[in-house]
Short mmCIF file of C-alpha atoms (C1' of nucleotides) in Angstrom, two decimals:
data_model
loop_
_atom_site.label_atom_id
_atom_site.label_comp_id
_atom_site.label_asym_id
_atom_site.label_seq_id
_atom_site.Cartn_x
_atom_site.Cartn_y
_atom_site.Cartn_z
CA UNK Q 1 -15.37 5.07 -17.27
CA UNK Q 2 -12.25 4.93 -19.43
CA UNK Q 3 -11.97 4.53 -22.92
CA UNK Q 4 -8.26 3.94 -24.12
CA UNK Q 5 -7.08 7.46 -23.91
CA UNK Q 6 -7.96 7.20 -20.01
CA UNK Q 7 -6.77 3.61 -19.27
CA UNK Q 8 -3.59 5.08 -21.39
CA UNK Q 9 -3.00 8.17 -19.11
CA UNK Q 10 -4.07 5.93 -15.59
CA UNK Q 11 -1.54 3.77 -16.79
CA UNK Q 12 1.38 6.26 -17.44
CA UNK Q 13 0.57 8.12 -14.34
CA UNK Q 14 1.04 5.08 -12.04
CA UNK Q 15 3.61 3.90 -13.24
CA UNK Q 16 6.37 5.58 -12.02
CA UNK Q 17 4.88 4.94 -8.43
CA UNK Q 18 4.49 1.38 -8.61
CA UNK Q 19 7.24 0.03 -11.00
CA UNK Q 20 9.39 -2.52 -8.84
CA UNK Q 21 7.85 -2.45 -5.92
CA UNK Q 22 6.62 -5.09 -4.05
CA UNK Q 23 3.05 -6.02 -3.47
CA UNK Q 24 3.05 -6.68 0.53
CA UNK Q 25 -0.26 -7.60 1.42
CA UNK Q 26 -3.41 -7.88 -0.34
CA UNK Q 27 -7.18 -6.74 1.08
CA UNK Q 28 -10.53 -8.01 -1.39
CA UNK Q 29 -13.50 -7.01 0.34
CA UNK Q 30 -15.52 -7.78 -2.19
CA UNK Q 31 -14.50 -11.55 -3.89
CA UNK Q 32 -16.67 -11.18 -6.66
CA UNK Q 33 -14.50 -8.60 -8.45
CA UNK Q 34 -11.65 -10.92 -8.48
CA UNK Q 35 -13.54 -14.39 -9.10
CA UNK Q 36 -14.03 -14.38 -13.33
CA UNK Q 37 -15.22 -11.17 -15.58
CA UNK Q 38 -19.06 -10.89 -16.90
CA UNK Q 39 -22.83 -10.99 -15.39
CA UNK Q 40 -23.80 -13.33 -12.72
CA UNK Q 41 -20.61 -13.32 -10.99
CA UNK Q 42 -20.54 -15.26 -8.01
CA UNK Q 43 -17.73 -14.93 -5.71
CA UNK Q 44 -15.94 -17.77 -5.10
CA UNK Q 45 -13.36 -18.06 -1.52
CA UNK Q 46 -10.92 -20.92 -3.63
CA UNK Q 47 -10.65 -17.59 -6.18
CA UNK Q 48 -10.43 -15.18 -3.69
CA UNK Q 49 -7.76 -17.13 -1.80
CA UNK Q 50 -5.29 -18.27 -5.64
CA UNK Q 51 -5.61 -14.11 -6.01
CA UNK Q 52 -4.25 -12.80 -2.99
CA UNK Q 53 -1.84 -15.78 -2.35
CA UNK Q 54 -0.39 -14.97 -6.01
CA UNK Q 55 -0.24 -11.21 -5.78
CA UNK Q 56 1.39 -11.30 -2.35
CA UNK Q 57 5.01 -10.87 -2.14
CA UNK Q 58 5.21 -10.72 -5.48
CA UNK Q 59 6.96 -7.59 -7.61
CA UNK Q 60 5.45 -5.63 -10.08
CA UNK Q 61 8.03 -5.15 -12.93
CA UNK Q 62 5.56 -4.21 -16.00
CA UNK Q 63 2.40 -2.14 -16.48
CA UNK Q 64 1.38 -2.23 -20.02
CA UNK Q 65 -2.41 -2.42 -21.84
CA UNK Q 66 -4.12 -4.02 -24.08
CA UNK Q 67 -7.54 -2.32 -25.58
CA UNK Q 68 -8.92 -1.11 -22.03
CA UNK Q 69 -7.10 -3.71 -20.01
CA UNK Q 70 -4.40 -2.73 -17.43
CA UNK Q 71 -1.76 -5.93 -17.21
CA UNK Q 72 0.85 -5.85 -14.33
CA UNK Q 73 3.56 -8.04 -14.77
CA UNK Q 74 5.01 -9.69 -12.10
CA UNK Q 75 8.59 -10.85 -11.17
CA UNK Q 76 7.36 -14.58 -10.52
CA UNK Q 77 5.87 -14.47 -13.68
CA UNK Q 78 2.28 -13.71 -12.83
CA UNK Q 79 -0.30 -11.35 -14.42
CA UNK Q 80 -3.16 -9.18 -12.63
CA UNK Q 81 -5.54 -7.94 -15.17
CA UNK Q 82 -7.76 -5.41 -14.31
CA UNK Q 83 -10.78 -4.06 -16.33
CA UNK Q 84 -12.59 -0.57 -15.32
CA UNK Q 85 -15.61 -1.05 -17.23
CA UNK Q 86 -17.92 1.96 -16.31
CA UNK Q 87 -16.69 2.95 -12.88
CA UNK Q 88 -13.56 1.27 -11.56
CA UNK Q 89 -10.65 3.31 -11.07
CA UNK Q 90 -7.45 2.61 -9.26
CA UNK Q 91 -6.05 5.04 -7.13
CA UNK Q 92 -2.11 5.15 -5.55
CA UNK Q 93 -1.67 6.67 -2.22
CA UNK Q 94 1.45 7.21 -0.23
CA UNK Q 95 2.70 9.66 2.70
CA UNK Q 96 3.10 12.35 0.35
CA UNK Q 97 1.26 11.82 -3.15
CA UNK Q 98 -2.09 11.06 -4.15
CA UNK Q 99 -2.39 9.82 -7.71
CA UNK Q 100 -6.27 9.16 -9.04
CA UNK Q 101 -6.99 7.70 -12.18
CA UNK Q 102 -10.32 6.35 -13.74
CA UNK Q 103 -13.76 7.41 -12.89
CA UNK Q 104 -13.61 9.79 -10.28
CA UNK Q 105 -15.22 10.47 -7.01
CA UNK Q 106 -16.07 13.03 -4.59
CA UNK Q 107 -14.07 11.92 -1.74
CA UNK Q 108 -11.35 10.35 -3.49
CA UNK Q 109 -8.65 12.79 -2.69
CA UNK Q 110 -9.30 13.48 1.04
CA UNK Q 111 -10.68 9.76 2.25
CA UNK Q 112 -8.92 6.52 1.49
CA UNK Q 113 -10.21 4.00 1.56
CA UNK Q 114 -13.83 4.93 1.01
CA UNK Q 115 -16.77 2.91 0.80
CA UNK Q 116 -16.52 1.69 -2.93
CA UNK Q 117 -13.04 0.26 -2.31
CA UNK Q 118 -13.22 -2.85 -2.71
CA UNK Q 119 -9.52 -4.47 -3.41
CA UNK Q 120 -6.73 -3.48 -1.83
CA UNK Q 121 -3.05 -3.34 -2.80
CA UNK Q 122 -0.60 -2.54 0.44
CA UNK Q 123 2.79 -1.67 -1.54
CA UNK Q 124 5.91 -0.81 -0.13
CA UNK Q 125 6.10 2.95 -0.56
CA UNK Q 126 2.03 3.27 -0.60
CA UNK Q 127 -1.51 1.71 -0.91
CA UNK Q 128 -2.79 1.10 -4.41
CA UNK Q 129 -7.22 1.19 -4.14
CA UNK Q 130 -9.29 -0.44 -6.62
CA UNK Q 131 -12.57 1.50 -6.40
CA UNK Q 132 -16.04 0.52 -8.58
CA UNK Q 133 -19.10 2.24 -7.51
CA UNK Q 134 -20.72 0.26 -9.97
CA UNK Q 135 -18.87 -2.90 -9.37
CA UNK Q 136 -19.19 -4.05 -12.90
CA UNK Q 137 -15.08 -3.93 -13.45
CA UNK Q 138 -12.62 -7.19 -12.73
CA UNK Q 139 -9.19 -7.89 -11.15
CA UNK Q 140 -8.15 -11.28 -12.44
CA UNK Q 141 -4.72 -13.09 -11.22
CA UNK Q 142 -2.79 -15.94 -13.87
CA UNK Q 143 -0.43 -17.18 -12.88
CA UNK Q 144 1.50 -17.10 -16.19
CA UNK Q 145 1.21 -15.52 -19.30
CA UNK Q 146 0.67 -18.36 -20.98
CA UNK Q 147 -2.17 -19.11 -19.23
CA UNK Q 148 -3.54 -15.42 -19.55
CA UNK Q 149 -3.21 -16.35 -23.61
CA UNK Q 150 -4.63 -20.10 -22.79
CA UNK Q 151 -7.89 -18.52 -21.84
CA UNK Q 152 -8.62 -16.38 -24.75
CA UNK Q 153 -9.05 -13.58 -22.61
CA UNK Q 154 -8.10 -11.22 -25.96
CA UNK Q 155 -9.39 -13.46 -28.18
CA UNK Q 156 -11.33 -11.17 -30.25
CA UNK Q 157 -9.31 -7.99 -29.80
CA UNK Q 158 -8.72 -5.89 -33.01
CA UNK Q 159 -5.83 -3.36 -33.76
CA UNK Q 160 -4.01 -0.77 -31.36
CA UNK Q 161 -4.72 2.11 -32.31
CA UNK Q 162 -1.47 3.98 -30.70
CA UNK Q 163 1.14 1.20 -32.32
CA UNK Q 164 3.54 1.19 -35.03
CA UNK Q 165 1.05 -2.00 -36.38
CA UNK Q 166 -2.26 0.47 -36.98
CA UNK Q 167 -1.81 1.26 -40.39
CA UNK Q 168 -4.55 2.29 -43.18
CA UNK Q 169 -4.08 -1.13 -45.31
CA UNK Q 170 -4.27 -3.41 -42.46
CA UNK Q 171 -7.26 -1.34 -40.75
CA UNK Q 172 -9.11 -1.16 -44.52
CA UNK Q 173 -8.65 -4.79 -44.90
CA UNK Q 174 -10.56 -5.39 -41.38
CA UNK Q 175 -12.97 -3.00 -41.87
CA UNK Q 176 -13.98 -4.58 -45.19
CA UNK Q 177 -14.69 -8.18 -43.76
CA UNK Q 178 -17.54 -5.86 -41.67
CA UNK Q 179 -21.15 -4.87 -41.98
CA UNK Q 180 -23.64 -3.07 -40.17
CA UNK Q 181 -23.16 0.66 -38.62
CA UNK Q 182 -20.00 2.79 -38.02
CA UNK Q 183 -20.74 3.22 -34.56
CA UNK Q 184 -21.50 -0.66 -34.07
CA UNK Q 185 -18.00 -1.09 -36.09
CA UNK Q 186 -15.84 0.94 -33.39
CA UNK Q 187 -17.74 -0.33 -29.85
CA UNK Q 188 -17.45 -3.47 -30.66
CA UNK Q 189 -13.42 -3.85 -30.74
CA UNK Q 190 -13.13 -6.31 -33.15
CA UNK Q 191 -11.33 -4.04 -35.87
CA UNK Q 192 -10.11 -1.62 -33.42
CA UNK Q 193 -10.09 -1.20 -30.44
CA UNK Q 194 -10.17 1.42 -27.57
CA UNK Q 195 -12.98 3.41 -28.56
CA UNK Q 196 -16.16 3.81 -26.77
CA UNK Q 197 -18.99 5.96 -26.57
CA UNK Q 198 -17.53 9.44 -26.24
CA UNK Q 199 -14.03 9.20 -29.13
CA UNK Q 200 -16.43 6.99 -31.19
CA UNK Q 201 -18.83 9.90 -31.88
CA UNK Q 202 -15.74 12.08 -31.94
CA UNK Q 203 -13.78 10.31 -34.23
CA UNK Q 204 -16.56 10.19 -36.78
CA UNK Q 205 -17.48 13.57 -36.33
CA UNK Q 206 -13.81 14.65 -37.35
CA UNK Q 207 -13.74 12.75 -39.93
CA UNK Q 208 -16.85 13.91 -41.47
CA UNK Q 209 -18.38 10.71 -41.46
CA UNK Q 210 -22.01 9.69 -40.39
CA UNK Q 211 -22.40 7.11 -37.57
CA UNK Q 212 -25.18 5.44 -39.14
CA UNK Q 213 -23.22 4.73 -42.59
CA UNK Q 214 -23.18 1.20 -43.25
CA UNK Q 215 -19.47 0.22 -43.29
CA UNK Q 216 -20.04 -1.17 -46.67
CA UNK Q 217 -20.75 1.77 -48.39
CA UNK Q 218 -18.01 3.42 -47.38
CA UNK Q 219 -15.63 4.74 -49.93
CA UNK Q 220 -11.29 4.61 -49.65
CA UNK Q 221 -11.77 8.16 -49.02
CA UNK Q 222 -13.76 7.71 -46.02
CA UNK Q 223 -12.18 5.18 -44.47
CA UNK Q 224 -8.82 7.14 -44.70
CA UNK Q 225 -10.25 9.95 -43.05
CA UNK Q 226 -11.67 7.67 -40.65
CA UNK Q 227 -8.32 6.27 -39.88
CA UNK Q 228 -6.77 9.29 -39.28
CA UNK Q 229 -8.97 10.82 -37.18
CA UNK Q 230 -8.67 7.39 -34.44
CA UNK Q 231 -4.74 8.08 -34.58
CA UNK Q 232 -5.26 12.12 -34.49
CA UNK Q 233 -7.86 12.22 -31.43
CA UNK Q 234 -6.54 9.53 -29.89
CA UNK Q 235 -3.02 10.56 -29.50
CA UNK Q 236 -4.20 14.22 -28.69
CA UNK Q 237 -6.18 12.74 -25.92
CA UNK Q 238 -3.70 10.64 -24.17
CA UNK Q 239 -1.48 13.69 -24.41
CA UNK Q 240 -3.98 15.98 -22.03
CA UNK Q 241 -4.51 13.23 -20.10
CA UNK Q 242 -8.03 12.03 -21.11
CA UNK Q 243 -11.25 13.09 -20.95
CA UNK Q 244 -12.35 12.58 -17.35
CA UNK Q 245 -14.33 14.52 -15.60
CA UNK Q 246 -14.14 15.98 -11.51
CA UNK Q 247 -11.25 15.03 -9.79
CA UNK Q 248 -9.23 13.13 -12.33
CA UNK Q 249 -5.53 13.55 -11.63
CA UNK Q 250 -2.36 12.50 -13.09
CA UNK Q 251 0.38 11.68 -12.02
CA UNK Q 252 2.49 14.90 -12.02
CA UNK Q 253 -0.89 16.29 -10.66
CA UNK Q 254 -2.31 17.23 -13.18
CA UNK Q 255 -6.17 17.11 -14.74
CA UNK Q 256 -7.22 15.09 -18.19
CA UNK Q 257 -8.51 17.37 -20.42
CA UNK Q 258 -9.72 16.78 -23.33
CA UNK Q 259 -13.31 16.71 -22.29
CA UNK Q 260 -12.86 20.32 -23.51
CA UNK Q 261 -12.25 19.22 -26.73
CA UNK Q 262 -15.12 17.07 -26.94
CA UNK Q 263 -17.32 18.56 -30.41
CA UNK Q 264 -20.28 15.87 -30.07
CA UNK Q 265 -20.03 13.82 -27.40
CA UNK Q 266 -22.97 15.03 -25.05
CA UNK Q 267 -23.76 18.10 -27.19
CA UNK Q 268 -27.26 16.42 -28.44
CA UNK Q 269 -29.62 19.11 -29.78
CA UNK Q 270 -27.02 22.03 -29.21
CA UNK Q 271 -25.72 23.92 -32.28
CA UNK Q 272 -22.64 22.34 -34.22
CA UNK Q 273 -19.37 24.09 -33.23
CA UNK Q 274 -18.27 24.24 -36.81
CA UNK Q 275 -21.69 24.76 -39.01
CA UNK Q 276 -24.09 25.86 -36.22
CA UNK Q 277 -26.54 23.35 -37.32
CA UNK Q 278 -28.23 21.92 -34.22
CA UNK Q 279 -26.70 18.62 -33.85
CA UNK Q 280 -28.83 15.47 -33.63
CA UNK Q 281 -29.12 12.73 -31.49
CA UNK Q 282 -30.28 8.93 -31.93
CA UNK Q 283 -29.50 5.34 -30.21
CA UNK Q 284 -27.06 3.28 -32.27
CA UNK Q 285 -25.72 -0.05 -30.71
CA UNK Q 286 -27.61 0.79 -28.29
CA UNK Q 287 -25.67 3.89 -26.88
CA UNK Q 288 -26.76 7.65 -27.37
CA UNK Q 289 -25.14 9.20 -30.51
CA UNK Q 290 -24.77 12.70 -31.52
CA UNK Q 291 -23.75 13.92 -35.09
CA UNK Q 292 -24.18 16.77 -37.43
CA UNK Q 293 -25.91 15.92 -40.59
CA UNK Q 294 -24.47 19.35 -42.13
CA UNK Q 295 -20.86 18.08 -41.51
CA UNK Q 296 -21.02 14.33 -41.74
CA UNK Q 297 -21.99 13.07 -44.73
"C1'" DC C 1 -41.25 10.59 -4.85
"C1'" DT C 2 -40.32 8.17 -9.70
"C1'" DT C 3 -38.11 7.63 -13.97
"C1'" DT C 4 -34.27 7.94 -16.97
"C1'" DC C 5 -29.63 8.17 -17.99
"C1'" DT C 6 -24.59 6.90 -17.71
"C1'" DG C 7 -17.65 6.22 -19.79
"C1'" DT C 8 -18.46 -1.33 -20.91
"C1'" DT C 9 -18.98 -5.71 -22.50
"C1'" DA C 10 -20.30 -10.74 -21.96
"C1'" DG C 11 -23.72 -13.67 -22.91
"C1'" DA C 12 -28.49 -14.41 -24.13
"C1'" DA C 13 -31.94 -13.76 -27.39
"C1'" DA C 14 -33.47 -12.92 -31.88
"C1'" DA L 1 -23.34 -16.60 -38.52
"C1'" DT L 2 -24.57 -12.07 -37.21
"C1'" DT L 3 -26.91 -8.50 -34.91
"C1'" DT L 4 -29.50 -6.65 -31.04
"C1'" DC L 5 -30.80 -6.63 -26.26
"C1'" DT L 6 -30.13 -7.12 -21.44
"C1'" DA L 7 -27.83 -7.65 -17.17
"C1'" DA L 8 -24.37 -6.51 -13.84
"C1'" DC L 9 -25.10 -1.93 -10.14
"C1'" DA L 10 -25.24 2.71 -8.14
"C1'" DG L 11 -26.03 7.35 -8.21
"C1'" DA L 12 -26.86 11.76 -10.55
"C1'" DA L 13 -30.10 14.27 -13.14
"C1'" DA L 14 -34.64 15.24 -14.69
#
DNA sequence: CTTTCTGTTAGAAA
DNA sequence: ATTTCTAACAGAAA
């Protein structure tokens, strides 16, 4: 599910739970997920085997993120990557808290493990569950950070949008080297990254921009807006928590909500909530956008 | 029942 | 080189 506003708050809300402790014993029920990201997987028992033998006994002493990847760092040195994609979520148990986090679902708060659990962290103080209903996410072990850099994995990755580093000359400069649509420009993380479906439509919505503009014909003044609205929504985001939906818990037990806050994103063919124009809806990059053509020019 | 849609992104196809 | 399309998969909604 996540975008980086919901990776952000998973990531805040574990960590207090699982900072220093150690990693006991490790369940993968199903190897794919841990065997290499992308389509085609096929689950290897030599993967399978490097993954829990590295993770096991081993303490996790950093959780930080990079675009919409979770990275634990661990005290021998190792990294565990994990990627969401659509549907993963991880989820911290122990005798007396439940912390959820990513995509929601049903049972999530009463059953653990339930049927789309599919790794399985046994910690000290609790059990950390990787669950994917759609299995498309990955949990990757290196064995160094160097190696983690070795394969590329972030080759491509553009700015953070919540550091020091994201400022207007650097993100201009970026966006200039670009062409093609605005909504192509932010899903495809080369520039910046974190956005996806749901804060890309929002972000150009506040910023009174058009989706479909051709990132070449946009003006200083537009892409200054456009740069402040990614820091503006994004940072008011992570602050409620995110925009899931359901059951979507932090850690202090809390719900993410900015899906209330949310002035395009699924709103197709309703009226605007600033003009009262009825907003439209097409497919760019392939993914269902919603604008107003009153507001975004 | 069937069809369509969904928060992502790598890799193939064009 | 760059852009678009499809696959990975399951379930909810229409």
């Amino acid at each position: 599910m996540p975008e980086l506003p919901e990776v952000e708050s998973l990531r805040r809300s574990l960590l207090p739970y699982i900072l220093d402790q150690k990693i006991t014993k490790v369940e993968v029920l199903l190897p794919k997920l841990v065997s290499s990201k992308g389509t085609a997987r096929q689950e290897s028992s030599e993967k399978t085997q490097e993954f829990i033998s590295g993770l096991e006994n081993s303490q996790i002493k950093k959780l930080t993120r990079r675009a919409k990847n979770m990275i634990f760092e661990l005290d021998t040195g190792g990294i565990l990557l994990v990627h969401l994609k659509m549907t993963g979520q991880l989820v911290f148990k122990d005798k007396n808290h439940l912390i959820t986090g990513g995509h929601p679902i049903q049972d999530s708060e009463t059953t653990l493990p339930n049927k789309h659990s599919y790794v399985i962290f046994h910690l000290e103080n609790g059990t950390l569950y990787y669950n994917d209903v759609r299995k498309f996410g990955y949990l990757l072990y290196f064995s160094s950070k160097i190696k983690l850099d070795d394969e590329e994995h972030f080759g491509d990755l553009g700015m953070e949008p919540l550091e020091e580093s994201f400022n207007e000359e650097e993100f201009k400069k970026r966006l200039k080297t670009k062409s093609g649509n605005l909504k192509k420009l932010f899903l495809d993380q080369k520039v910046v990254v974190g956005l996806g479906n749901i804060y890309a439509d929002e972000v150009c919505f506040t910023a009174g921009v058009l989706p479909t503009r051709n990132v070449k014909s946009l003006n200083d003044k537009e892409i200054k807006k456009l740069f402040h609205a990614i820091k503006i929504i994004l940072v008011k985001a992570v602050d409620l928590g995110g925009s899931s939906i359901a059951n979507y818990l932090l850690g202090d037990g809390s719900r993410g909500n900015y899906a209330h806050h949310h002035k395009v994103y699924g709103r197709g063919g309703k009226p605007c909530l600033v003009c009262g124009n009825t907003l439209s809806v097409t497919q760019l990059a392939g993914r269902t956008t919603v604008f107003c053509t009153v507001c975004q020019k």
